[in-house]
Amino acid sequence: MRNNIVKNILIFGLIFLIVSGVFSLLKTPGNKPTKISFNQLIAEINAEQIKNISVSDNRIDITLGDERKQFTYKDSSEGLTTVFKNYNIDQEKLNKIDLQIKNTSDRGIWLSVVLPTILPFILIMAFFFFMTRQLRGAGNQVFKFGESQAREISADDKKKKLTFKNVAGVKEAKQELLEIVEFLKRPKKFIALGAKIPKGVLLVGQPGTGKTLLARAVAGEANVPFFHISGSEFVEMFVGVGASRVRDLFKKAKRNLPCIIFIDELDAVGRQRGAGLGGSHDEREQTLNQILVEMDGFEPNLGLVVMAATNRPDILDKALLRPGRFDRRTILDLPDVHDREEILKIHSEGKPLTEKVSLKKVAERTVGFSGADLANLMNEAAIFAARKNKTRIEEIDILESIERVILGPERKSHILSEKEKKIVAYHEAGHALVAHELPGCDPIRKVSIISRGQAAGYTLKMPETEKYLIFKAEYLDNLSALLAGYSAENIVFGDVTTGASNDLQEATKLAKKLVTEYGMSAKLGTRTFGLKEELIFLGREISEQKDYSEKTAEVIDTEVSNFINLCYNKTKEIIQKKREKLDEIANLLLEKESLESDEFEAIFKEKNKGY
Ligand code: ADP
Ligand code: MG
Ligand code: ZN
């Protein structure tokens, strides 16, 4: 931008030079005349030295017989002939001179007087005009700071337009939103019956469940413009910007009725007021207030629907959820097995799959995946297949990619020594064995000692269907399975490694939740302990407010330890009793590195299972 300004100044300087050059050319035709007095002119006339005289206004230009040029001025009030008469000049002599009288008053004055005076003004004005335009163009932020950054998808943008067809699953949500679509399409039908259409719809769901996608699809279905802005975009360094962006956004939208405003990640601005830390706090509140004001400020049947998305409805300011604002809530759940299959179908469009691929099987193996995870999975599978130079994606590519999505890519370069490999094998075998033996654990999908992401090895359990409630017994079984790696290392090698640290951390967290959040400890009874405080702008739990006594804290500590010990002892018991199975799993892992669920189950098939 600086370069541009410098360039402009140079260009203007150049233009100025050229213009003044042209003017000086206009003014000096040929050699330069010398100035003489009027009396000298009379003398020259009397001496018959003059060839011609031209008069324009008061200026008299003289060309002498020898081509020399001179000029002089006369008294402005009288004509030249009268003046000559007054000087008693012989008419004979005058007749010999070629006398021209130019009518200069129009063009002459323009060129010689008016233009030179106003030209600098014109140039200066033009200069400023272009300068400001340049500033706007290049660094438009300076002038457009308060304008909203909303991206608009207009109704006839075929490329970006989405409809409900692009969104799989979330049936209830679509059903609810159909009402909004209907209204935007045919508002009169509703208004005639005196119905008030909700102004604000809040989409609630975990990340990746398709909130943004669904909001766009509503606009696409209704065929109306879509103004999309993210909550975090309102909040800038400068106080007041957010509020003016909100104002501008609503102004823009009202010029394009009917339409949809979509505020993504509403929690970034919509957190409870008066609970913030740091400088952005005032700004956030002002922005939030402005949203509230704007939402109150338009008629319900104007044809403007404000949609917003959040994954944390619990932390939103209560004022946002009041009637007349975001009083509708549409919940987007994680997809179930059927929905997952549908989503996979959408995302395998344009990706050639072999006939053998069963998306149903993939869907069964991806419990807990969100729509975004599934989209990512199909993409990973395509990349994976391409890297192997396949022309079509095989089922194995997709199944392999599941782990990549969950745990990160394989790290083949992570080379373990023989000893380490053996430890990892027993560690994972411990997890797998205990999980297999305990009825509360999900079935084993895969056991592997290939390192992925952070983990040296992994044991993948996955429920057959989604679970919404977990029994205490299941909870404890899972806790046991977590501790089993540590337990196996200890039993087999008589020592433990740092590899179990992550397991222990997880186990402690689980045990603590069991005691303080779920009321599953008989000793402490049916209550919760501790109020979670949040660091507002990070959205993380940083501190826990104690709402219990020191004495209770001690009891919590011992209860957490008790649960962990209980589970740890159980793992020891199982591993000691089934030691030969543990060896079998570990050896097979050392041989094959990865065991799929059927390979793993086969170990238990031969002999009778029992515990
Ligand atoms: P959110 O806003 O809830 O975090 P998005 O709407 O941004 O999630 O979803 C991210 C991506 O995941 C979408 O662009 C889409 O490709 C995919 N996706 C999520 N849910 C679905 C769904 N129900 N149907 C099809 N694709 C989905
Ligand atoms: Mg989103
Ligand atoms: Zn482990």
XYZ file of C-alpha atoms and ligand atoms in Angstrom:
640
model
C 0.000 0.000 0.000
C 2.862 2.383 0.793
C 4.329 1.701 -2.607
C 1.059 2.623 -4.206
C 0.934 5.996 -2.500
C 4.466 6.811 -3.527
C 3.659 5.793 -7.080
C 0.607 8.014 -7.085
C 2.504 11.018 -5.862
C 5.033 10.519 -8.626
C 2.319 10.229 -11.254
C 0.672 13.417 -10.060
C 3.951 15.260 -10.080
C 4.490 14.170 -13.664
C 1.027 15.269 -14.779
C 1.561 18.621 -13.135
C 4.823 19.151 -14.980
C 3.278 18.233 -18.334
C 0.301 20.550 -17.843
C 2.404 23.537 -16.885
C 4.710 22.784 -19.811
C 1.784 22.909 -22.232
C 0.698 26.240 -20.812
C 4.070 27.826 -21.178
C 4.125 26.642 -24.799
C 0.778 28.300 -25.425
C 2.030 31.571 -24.049
C 5.314 31.922 -25.969
C 4.938 31.712 -29.696
C 8.418 32.017 -31.157
C 11.006 34.476 -29.825
C 10.383 36.383 -26.711
C 8.991 39.962 -27.074
C 10.612 42.792 -25.173
C 8.578 45.260 -23.200
C 8.556 48.866 -24.330
C 6.808 52.015 -23.107
C 3.750 53.427 -24.843
C 5.709 56.515 -25.793
C 8.271 54.386 -27.589
C 5.431 52.787 -29.539
C 4.317 56.274 -30.669
C 7.883 57.063 -31.653
C 8.174 53.830 -33.651
C 4.909 54.558 -35.454
C 6.121 58.007 -36.352
C 9.396 56.534 -37.541
C 7.469 53.994 -39.645
C 9.327 51.039 -38.197
C 6.255 48.888 -37.466
C 4.909 46.087 -39.615
C 1.901 45.064 -37.585
C 0.161 45.626 -34.318
C -2.239 43.281 -32.654
C -4.347 44.326 -29.758
C -5.981 42.063 -27.299
C -7.540 43.896 -24.427
C -4.954 46.279 -23.079
C -2.007 44.431 -24.372
C -0.472 45.540 -27.587
C 1.828 43.187 -29.431
C 4.087 44.762 -31.940
C 6.053 43.244 -34.774
C 8.687 45.529 -36.156
C 9.784 45.674 -39.789
C 12.908 43.654 -38.887
C 10.712 40.935 -37.266
C 11.617 41.917 -33.706
C 8.743 41.614 -31.303
C 7.711 44.025 -28.652
C 4.761 44.609 -26.434
C 3.265 47.307 -24.286
C 0.056 48.219 -22.523
C -2.437 50.964 -23.101
C -4.813 52.737 -20.809
C -7.748 50.367 -20.442
C -10.571 52.910 -20.660
C -10.039 54.118 -24.213
C -9.901 52.427 -27.592
C -6.603 52.341 -29.460
C -7.748 54.634 -32.297
C -8.812 57.315 -29.814
C -5.488 57.052 -28.087
C -3.599 57.409 -31.349
C -5.768 60.422 -32.222
C -4.895 61.996 -28.884
C -1.226 61.560 -29.724
C -1.821 63.336 -33.076
C -0.486 60.489 -35.148
C -0.635 60.923 -38.867
C -3.451 58.803 -40.379
C -1.238 58.022 -43.376
C 1.331 56.324 -41.192
C -1.294 54.382 -39.320
C -2.774 53.044 -42.542
C 0.538 51.436 -43.447
C 0.460 49.326 -40.278
C -1.427 46.067 -40.242
C -3.679 46.571 -37.233
C -5.526 43.607 -35.726
C -7.903 43.830 -32.843
C -8.614 40.479 -31.237
C -11.736 39.771 -29.329
C -10.160 38.186 -26.333
C -12.579 38.665 -23.554
C -13.891 34.982 -23.653
C -11.162 32.513 -24.487
C -8.318 34.787 -23.574
C -9.467 35.425 -20.067
C -10.089 31.750 -19.615
C -6.676 30.734 -20.710
C -4.709 33.512 -19.174
C -6.503 34.320 -15.940
C -9.107 31.860 -14.759
C -7.431 28.579 -15.601
C -4.092 29.267 -13.960
C -5.860 30.220 -10.740
C -8.244 27.310 -10.475
C -6.045 24.626 -11.967
C -4.012 24.077 -8.796
C -7.246 23.678 -6.875
C -8.532 21.119 -9.326
C -5.281 19.241 -9.138
C -5.230 19.257 -5.358
C -8.820 18.081 -5.183
C -8.175 15.312 -7.658
C -5.096 14.339 -5.724
C -7.041 13.907 -2.495
C -9.855 12.140 -4.251
C -7.529 9.531 -5.687
C -5.561 9.221 -2.498
C -8.598 8.366 -0.438
C -9.822 6.011 -3.081
C -6.502 4.259 -3.029
C -6.568 3.927 0.733
C -10.021 2.463 0.601
C -9.148 0.048 -2.116
C -5.935 -1.321 -0.752
C -6.409 -1.300 2.954
C -10.134 -1.248 3.102
C -10.027 -2.223 6.747
C -9.154 1.328 7.665
C -12.393 2.679 6.328
C -14.634 -0.360 6.566
C -13.718 -1.396 10.049
C -17.196 -1.324 11.382
C -18.740 -3.113 8.459
C -19.672 -6.694 8.983
C -17.458 -9.339 7.490
C -20.446 -11.489 6.676
C -20.150 -13.730 3.689
C -23.225 -13.740 1.590
C -24.460 -16.668 -0.376
C -27.134 -15.318 -2.639
C -30.208 -17.308 -3.546
C -29.120 -17.894 -7.114
C -25.583 -19.012 -6.375
C -25.936 -22.501 -7.763
C -22.441 -23.611 -6.860
C -22.590 -22.868 -3.163
C -26.213 -23.701 -2.728
C -27.025 -26.635 -0.491
C -30.335 -28.296 0.199
C -31.600 -30.851 2.676
C -30.415 -33.511 0.255
C -26.846 -32.628 1.162
C -27.513 -33.295 4.822
C -27.995 -36.895 5.875
C -29.590 -37.969 9.108
C -30.686 -35.355 11.667
C -34.296 -36.099 10.768
C -35.933 -34.302 13.673
C -33.859 -31.198 13.098
C -34.806 -31.122 9.434
C -38.464 -31.611 10.329
C -38.369 -28.660 12.707
C -36.546 -26.442 10.271
C -38.957 -27.261 7.493
C -41.328 -24.872 9.222
C -38.843 -22.034 8.805
C -38.356 -22.963 5.165
C -42.120 -22.907 4.604
C -42.395 -19.516 6.188
C -39.594 -17.987 4.179
C -41.172 -19.349 1.023
C -44.785 -18.447 1.725
C -44.972 -15.951 4.578
C -48.498 -14.828 3.706
C -49.964 -18.202 4.574
C -48.726 -17.875 8.126
C -49.400 -14.193 8.586
C -53.020 -14.651 7.450
C -53.584 -16.968 10.380
C -51.941 -14.595 12.811
C -49.044 -16.921 13.387
C -45.777 -15.496 14.634
C -42.749 -17.140 13.195
C -39.747 -17.537 15.479
C -37.099 -14.903 14.917
C -34.239 -16.948 16.207
C -33.337 -20.595 15.899
C -30.462 -22.036 17.833
C -28.774 -25.132 16.431
C -27.219 -27.138 19.213
C -24.874 -30.031 18.647
C -21.371 -31.324 19.119
C -18.684 -30.124 16.725
C -18.989 -31.668 13.305
C -22.613 -32.707 13.562
C -23.531 -30.514 10.609
C -24.855 -27.309 12.173
C -23.273 -25.004 9.651
C -24.236 -27.345 6.855
C -27.862 -27.515 7.957
C -28.195 -23.750 8.290
C -26.969 -23.322 4.729
C -29.328 -26.027 3.584
C -32.275 -24.151 5.098
C -31.376 -21.080 3.053
C -30.954 -23.253 -0.014
C -34.318 -24.959 0.480
C -36.089 -21.664 0.999
C -34.155 -20.098 -1.846
C -33.229 -16.984 0.108
C -29.904 -15.185 0.627
C -27.732 -16.424 3.469
C -25.525 -14.126 5.562
C -22.899 -16.120 7.359
C -20.670 -14.771 10.107
C -18.782 -16.447 12.888
C -19.100 -15.275 16.467
C -15.378 -14.845 16.809
C -15.318 -12.440 13.855
C -17.285 -9.874 15.811
C -14.651 -9.614 18.444
C -11.711 -7.481 17.429
C -9.017 -5.624 19.201
C -10.925 -2.386 19.080
C -13.838 -1.802 21.337
C -17.070 -1.021 19.534
C -16.210 -2.772 16.316
C -18.224 -5.850 17.145
C -21.346 -3.862 17.916
C -21.122 -1.852 14.724
C -20.562 -5.027 12.746
C -23.735 -6.466 14.198
C -25.623 -3.294 13.249
C -24.229 -3.392 9.756
C -25.029 -7.079 9.352
C -28.663 -6.568 10.246
C -28.883 -3.500 8.024
C -27.514 -5.485 5.102
C -29.908 -8.320 5.767
C -32.918 -6.038 5.939
C -32.115 -4.789 2.463
C -32.323 -8.372 1.196
C -35.534 -9.686 2.735
C -36.521 -12.441 3.035
C -33.230 -13.894 4.186
C -31.331 -15.774 6.843
C -28.606 -14.468 9.112
C -26.414 -17.206 10.469
C -24.163 -16.561 13.449
C -21.828 -19.504 13.752
C -20.206 -20.303 17.080
C -22.503 -18.027 18.983
C -20.824 -18.944 22.263
C -17.800 -16.854 21.247
C -19.871 -13.707 21.812
C -22.850 -15.080 23.659
C -21.269 -16.256 26.865
C -22.772 -15.173 30.109
C -22.102 -11.537 30.741
C -20.140 -10.330 33.690
C -18.060 -13.449 33.883
C -15.164 -12.616 31.628
C -11.525 -12.041 32.172
C -9.214 -9.842 30.189
C -9.662 -6.992 27.766
C -11.917 -8.559 25.211
C -14.575 -8.809 27.813
C -16.195 -5.372 27.483
C -16.140 -5.669 23.741
C -17.872 -9.007 23.862
C -20.587 -7.646 26.097
C -21.227 -4.697 23.814
C -21.463 -7.013 20.842
C -23.835 -9.294 22.670
C -25.975 -6.340 23.733
C -26.135 -5.165 20.156
C -27.295 -8.598 19.019
C -30.036 -8.478 21.645
C -31.064 -4.998 20.556
C -31.190 -5.946 16.886
C -33.161 -9.075 17.584
C -35.729 -7.101 19.505
C -35.742 -4.418 16.866
C -37.421 -6.180 13.978
C -40.933 -7.399 13.509
C -41.411 -11.133 13.813
C -42.991 -11.468 10.397
C -40.522 -9.349 8.507
C -39.071 -12.367 6.723
C -35.785 -12.309 8.576
C -34.766 -15.425 10.463
C -31.659 -15.403 12.602
C -30.018 -18.771 13.015
C -27.112 -19.491 15.291
C -25.026 -22.503 16.157
C -23.310 -23.542 19.331
C -21.954 -26.630 20.984
C -22.174 -25.089 24.419
C -25.767 -23.981 25.040
C -25.155 -24.228 28.771
C -22.825 -21.249 28.826
C -24.952 -18.908 26.728
C -26.297 -15.757 28.283
C -29.828 -16.320 29.456
C -30.997 -13.151 27.726
C -30.194 -14.720 24.360
C -32.599 -17.559 25.003
C -35.577 -15.448 26.023
C -38.771 -15.446 23.959
C -38.415 -13.261 20.910
C -34.756 -14.090 20.577
C -33.278 -17.570 20.194
C -36.323 -19.228 21.636
C -36.241 -22.214 19.299
C -33.700 -24.897 19.875
C -32.937 -27.571 17.380
C -30.740 -30.354 18.594
C -28.388 -32.186 16.266
C -27.350 -35.542 17.657
C -24.386 -37.591 16.678
C -25.505 -39.825 13.819
C -26.647 -43.368 14.582
C -25.620 -46.333 12.491
C -28.234 -45.736 9.812
C -27.433 -42.035 9.567
C -23.751 -42.781 9.404
C -24.338 -44.967 6.405
C -26.296 -42.167 4.737
C -23.585 -39.635 5.480
C -20.957 -42.007 4.113
C -23.031 -42.331 0.957
C -23.075 -38.566 0.493
C -19.353 -38.315 0.997
C -18.494 -41.195 -1.294
C -20.035 -39.286 -4.168
C -17.364 -38.669 -6.755
C -15.152 -41.300 -5.156
C -15.102 -44.574 -7.106
C -15.579 -47.478 -4.704
C -15.259 -51.159 -5.543
C -18.548 -53.094 -5.484
C -17.399 -55.020 -2.455
C -17.335 -51.957 -0.218
C -20.048 -52.202 2.403
C -20.727 -48.766 3.783
C -22.978 -50.455 6.291
C -19.993 -52.257 7.749
C -18.042 -49.008 7.863
C -20.972 -47.349 9.596
C -21.085 -50.134 12.164
C -17.441 -49.621 12.937
C -17.632 -45.883 13.401
C -19.762 -45.507 16.492
C -19.322 -42.057 17.962
C -18.115 -40.503 14.702
C -19.624 -37.153 13.778
C -20.595 -36.193 10.248
C -17.357 -34.251 9.926
C -15.356 -37.290 11.070
C -17.080 -39.415 8.444
C -16.402 -36.856 5.721
C -12.796 -36.829 6.841
C -12.721 -40.632 6.865
C -13.813 -40.894 3.244
C -11.250 -38.310 2.261
C -8.482 -40.136 4.118
C -9.530 -43.359 2.425
C -9.302 -41.720 -0.995
C -5.853 -40.341 -0.220
C -4.765 -43.691 1.142
C -5.954 -45.542 -1.968
C -4.366 -42.979 -4.284
C -1.044 -43.337 -2.547
C -1.183 -47.033 -3.255
C -1.883 -46.231 -6.919
C -5.320 -47.833 -6.872
C -7.960 -46.684 -9.295
C -10.795 -47.476 -6.931
C -11.196 -47.320 -3.188
C -11.410 -50.697 -1.485
C -13.079 -51.491 1.798
C -9.746 -52.100 3.460
C -8.696 -48.527 2.644
C -11.701 -47.179 4.476
C -11.332 -49.498 7.452
C -7.650 -48.674 7.796
C -8.512 -45.013 7.687
C -10.818 -45.344 10.687
C -7.809 -45.704 12.923
C -6.034 -42.886 11.195
C -8.952 -40.624 11.954
C -9.174 -41.746 15.585
C -5.520 -41.992 16.506
C -3.559 -40.145 13.866
C -1.342 -41.671 11.179
C 0.847 -44.688 11.754
C 4.365 -43.918 12.747
C 6.468 -46.508 11.046
C 9.603 -44.540 11.817
C 8.977 -45.016 15.518
C 11.230 -48.014 15.840
C 11.145 -49.927 19.099
C 13.860 -52.205 20.361
C 13.018 -55.896 20.775
C 12.664 -55.424 24.509
C 10.395 -52.392 24.150
C 8.313 -54.175 21.584
C 7.776 -57.036 23.993
C 6.727 -54.658 26.755
C 4.271 -52.882 24.479
C 2.893 -56.225 23.319
C 2.220 -57.358 26.864
C 0.812 -53.980 27.803
C -1.707 -54.052 24.971
C -2.406 -57.747 25.524
C -3.271 -56.857 29.122
C -5.797 -54.208 28.000
C -7.289 -56.585 25.473
C -7.499 -59.606 27.719
C -9.160 -57.775 30.605
C -11.555 -55.959 28.319
C -12.471 -59.275 26.777
C -13.074 -60.931 30.104
C -15.207 -58.204 31.652
C -18.812 -58.054 30.456
C -19.075 -54.274 30.890
C -16.451 -53.520 28.250
C -17.148 -52.996 24.588
C -15.934 -55.648 22.163
C -12.355 -55.438 20.944
C -12.106 -54.136 17.394
C -8.377 -54.136 17.038
C -5.208 -54.594 19.026
C -1.973 -53.250 17.653
C 1.596 -52.492 18.593
C 2.136 -50.153 15.662
C 2.538 -46.718 17.105
C 0.064 -44.068 16.080
C 0.119 -40.451 17.081
C 1.175 -40.384 20.708
C 0.520 -44.006 21.543
C 3.125 -46.759 21.240
C 0.340 -49.280 20.720
C -3.395 -49.309 21.012
C -6.384 -51.401 21.817
C -9.523 -50.293 20.076
C -12.815 -51.111 21.695
C -16.026 -50.055 20.129
C -19.611 -50.465 21.176
C -21.941 -52.190 18.743
C -24.536 -49.480 19.101
C -24.554 -46.062 20.659
C -24.943 -45.840 24.400
C -26.524 -42.971 26.206
C -26.375 -44.283 29.755
C -23.606 -46.162 31.457
C -24.100 -48.408 34.466
C -21.763 -48.221 37.383
C -20.642 -51.811 36.736
C -19.737 -50.930 33.156
C -17.917 -47.874 34.345
C -15.826 -49.945 36.726
C -15.094 -52.566 34.087
C -13.776 -49.877 31.775
C -11.670 -48.510 34.567
C -10.207 -51.989 35.017
C -9.457 -52.319 31.324
C -7.595 -49.010 31.467
C -5.417 -50.213 34.300
C -4.745 -53.600 32.716
C -1.762 -52.449 30.662
C 0.051 -51.308 33.766
C -0.990 -54.463 35.544
C 0.302 -56.761 32.814
C 3.672 -55.008 32.707
C 3.984 -55.359 36.432
C 3.064 -59.048 36.506
C 5.149 -60.106 33.513
C 8.275 -57.998 33.988
C 8.096 -57.271 37.695
C 8.423 -53.570 36.880
C 6.444 -50.811 35.184
C 7.352 -48.301 32.449
C 6.477 -44.721 31.649
C 4.265 -46.026 28.850
C 1.398 -46.466 31.261
C 1.329 -42.867 32.467
C -1.421 -41.803 30.120
C -3.566 -44.761 31.165
C -3.128 -43.887 34.818
C -4.090 -40.284 34.188
C -7.239 -41.339 32.392
C -8.067 -43.855 35.097
C -7.701 -41.267 37.835
C -9.957 -38.874 35.948
C -12.597 -41.558 35.493
C -12.452 -42.561 39.140
C -12.761 -38.957 40.239
C -15.803 -38.395 38.060
C -17.333 -41.556 39.436
C -17.052 -40.162 42.922
C -17.665 -36.454 42.469
C -20.060 -36.269 39.524
C -22.061 -39.453 39.341
C -22.685 -40.121 42.993
C -21.538 -43.704 42.611
C -19.646 -43.844 45.870
C -21.685 -45.310 48.706
C -19.547 -43.581 51.318
C -20.072 -40.077 49.944
C -23.680 -40.506 49.024
C -25.871 -39.055 46.375
C -24.454 -35.662 45.728
C -21.902 -33.988 43.535
C -18.768 -32.233 44.635
C -17.139 -29.169 43.210
C -18.373 -26.395 40.941
C -16.522 -26.123 37.708
C -15.182 -22.687 36.906
C -14.323 -21.789 33.390
C -11.704 -19.597 31.963
C -14.065 -17.717 29.731
C -12.052 -16.938 26.668
C -10.305 -20.270 26.511
C -13.448 -22.211 27.239
C -11.553 -24.644 29.411
C -12.058 -25.727 32.933
C -9.187 -24.340 34.893
C -10.234 -24.373 38.441
C -12.718 -26.118 40.513
C -14.485 -24.315 43.247
C -14.610 -26.389 46.366
C -18.091 -26.570 47.780
C -17.156 -29.120 50.382
C -15.055 -29.260 53.510
C -11.454 -30.348 53.873
C -12.675 -33.431 55.600
C -14.832 -34.372 52.620
C -11.844 -33.702 50.349
C -9.960 -36.363 52.222
C -12.812 -38.806 51.861
C -12.980 -38.081 48.116
C -9.281 -38.778 47.828
C -9.534 -42.089 49.638
C -12.619 -43.075 47.650
C -10.869 -42.363 44.353
C -7.948 -44.477 45.485
C -10.283 -47.202 46.679
C -11.981 -47.493 43.317
C -8.659 -47.561 41.507
C -7.296 -50.204 43.855
C -10.431 -52.280 43.536
C -10.158 -52.271 39.761
C -6.414 -52.801 39.802
C -6.786 -55.868 41.963
C -9.405 -57.217 39.624
C -7.040 -56.868 36.667
C -4.304 -58.679 38.571
C -6.687 -61.469 39.354
C -7.788 -61.847 35.732
C -4.287 -61.672 34.296
C -2.858 -64.166 36.735
C -5.691 -66.565 36.127
C -5.465 -66.243 32.327
C -1.745 -65.898 32.045
C -1.412 -68.344 29.148
C -3.991 -66.314 27.139
C -2.014 -63.175 27.838
C 1.139 -64.845 26.513
C -0.737 -66.063 23.486
C -2.054 -62.595 22.623
C 1.324 -60.972 23.233
C 3.159 -63.487 21.062
C 0.664 -63.153 18.269
C 1.037 -59.380 18.469
C 4.808 -59.636 18.269
C 4.399 -61.807 15.228
C 1.669 -59.916 13.391
C 1.819 -56.450 14.988
C -1.938 -55.970 14.535
C -4.882 -58.200 15.334
C -8.324 -57.598 13.888
C -11.330 -58.502 16.004
C -11.844 -61.952 14.457
C -8.178 -62.881 14.860
C -8.373 -61.788 18.442
C -11.602 -63.638 19.171
C -10.143 -66.828 17.646
C -7.696 -67.071 20.544
C -10.610 -67.626 22.888
C -12.613 -69.883 20.605
C -10.546 -73.095 20.854
C -10.842 -73.662 24.559
C -13.808 -72.931 26.752
C -14.100 -69.399 27.970
C -14.918 -68.656 31.534
C -14.218 -66.404 34.412
P -20.591 -28.075 12.717
O -20.906 -26.738 12.183
O -21.707 -28.726 13.442
O -19.318 -28.135 13.509
P -20.303 -28.642 9.957
O -21.656 -28.306 9.478
O -19.261 -27.608 9.746
O -20.322 -29.044 11.477
O -19.872 -30.006 9.315
C -18.593 -30.213 8.798
C -18.645 -31.117 7.607
O -19.042 -32.429 7.983
C -19.664 -30.694 6.595
O -19.109 -29.785 5.702
C -20.035 -31.994 5.911
O -19.120 -32.287 4.904
C -19.873 -33.001 7.017
N -21.162 -33.320 7.640
C -21.503 -33.097 8.928
N -22.742 -33.529 9.183
C -23.219 -34.026 8.034
C -24.471 -34.619 7.648
N -25.468 -34.791 8.518
N -24.611 -34.989 6.366
C -23.613 -34.846 5.488
N -22.429 -34.300 5.771
C -22.211 -33.886 7.033
Mg -19.717 -25.114 12.283
Zn -2.264 -48.606 27.765
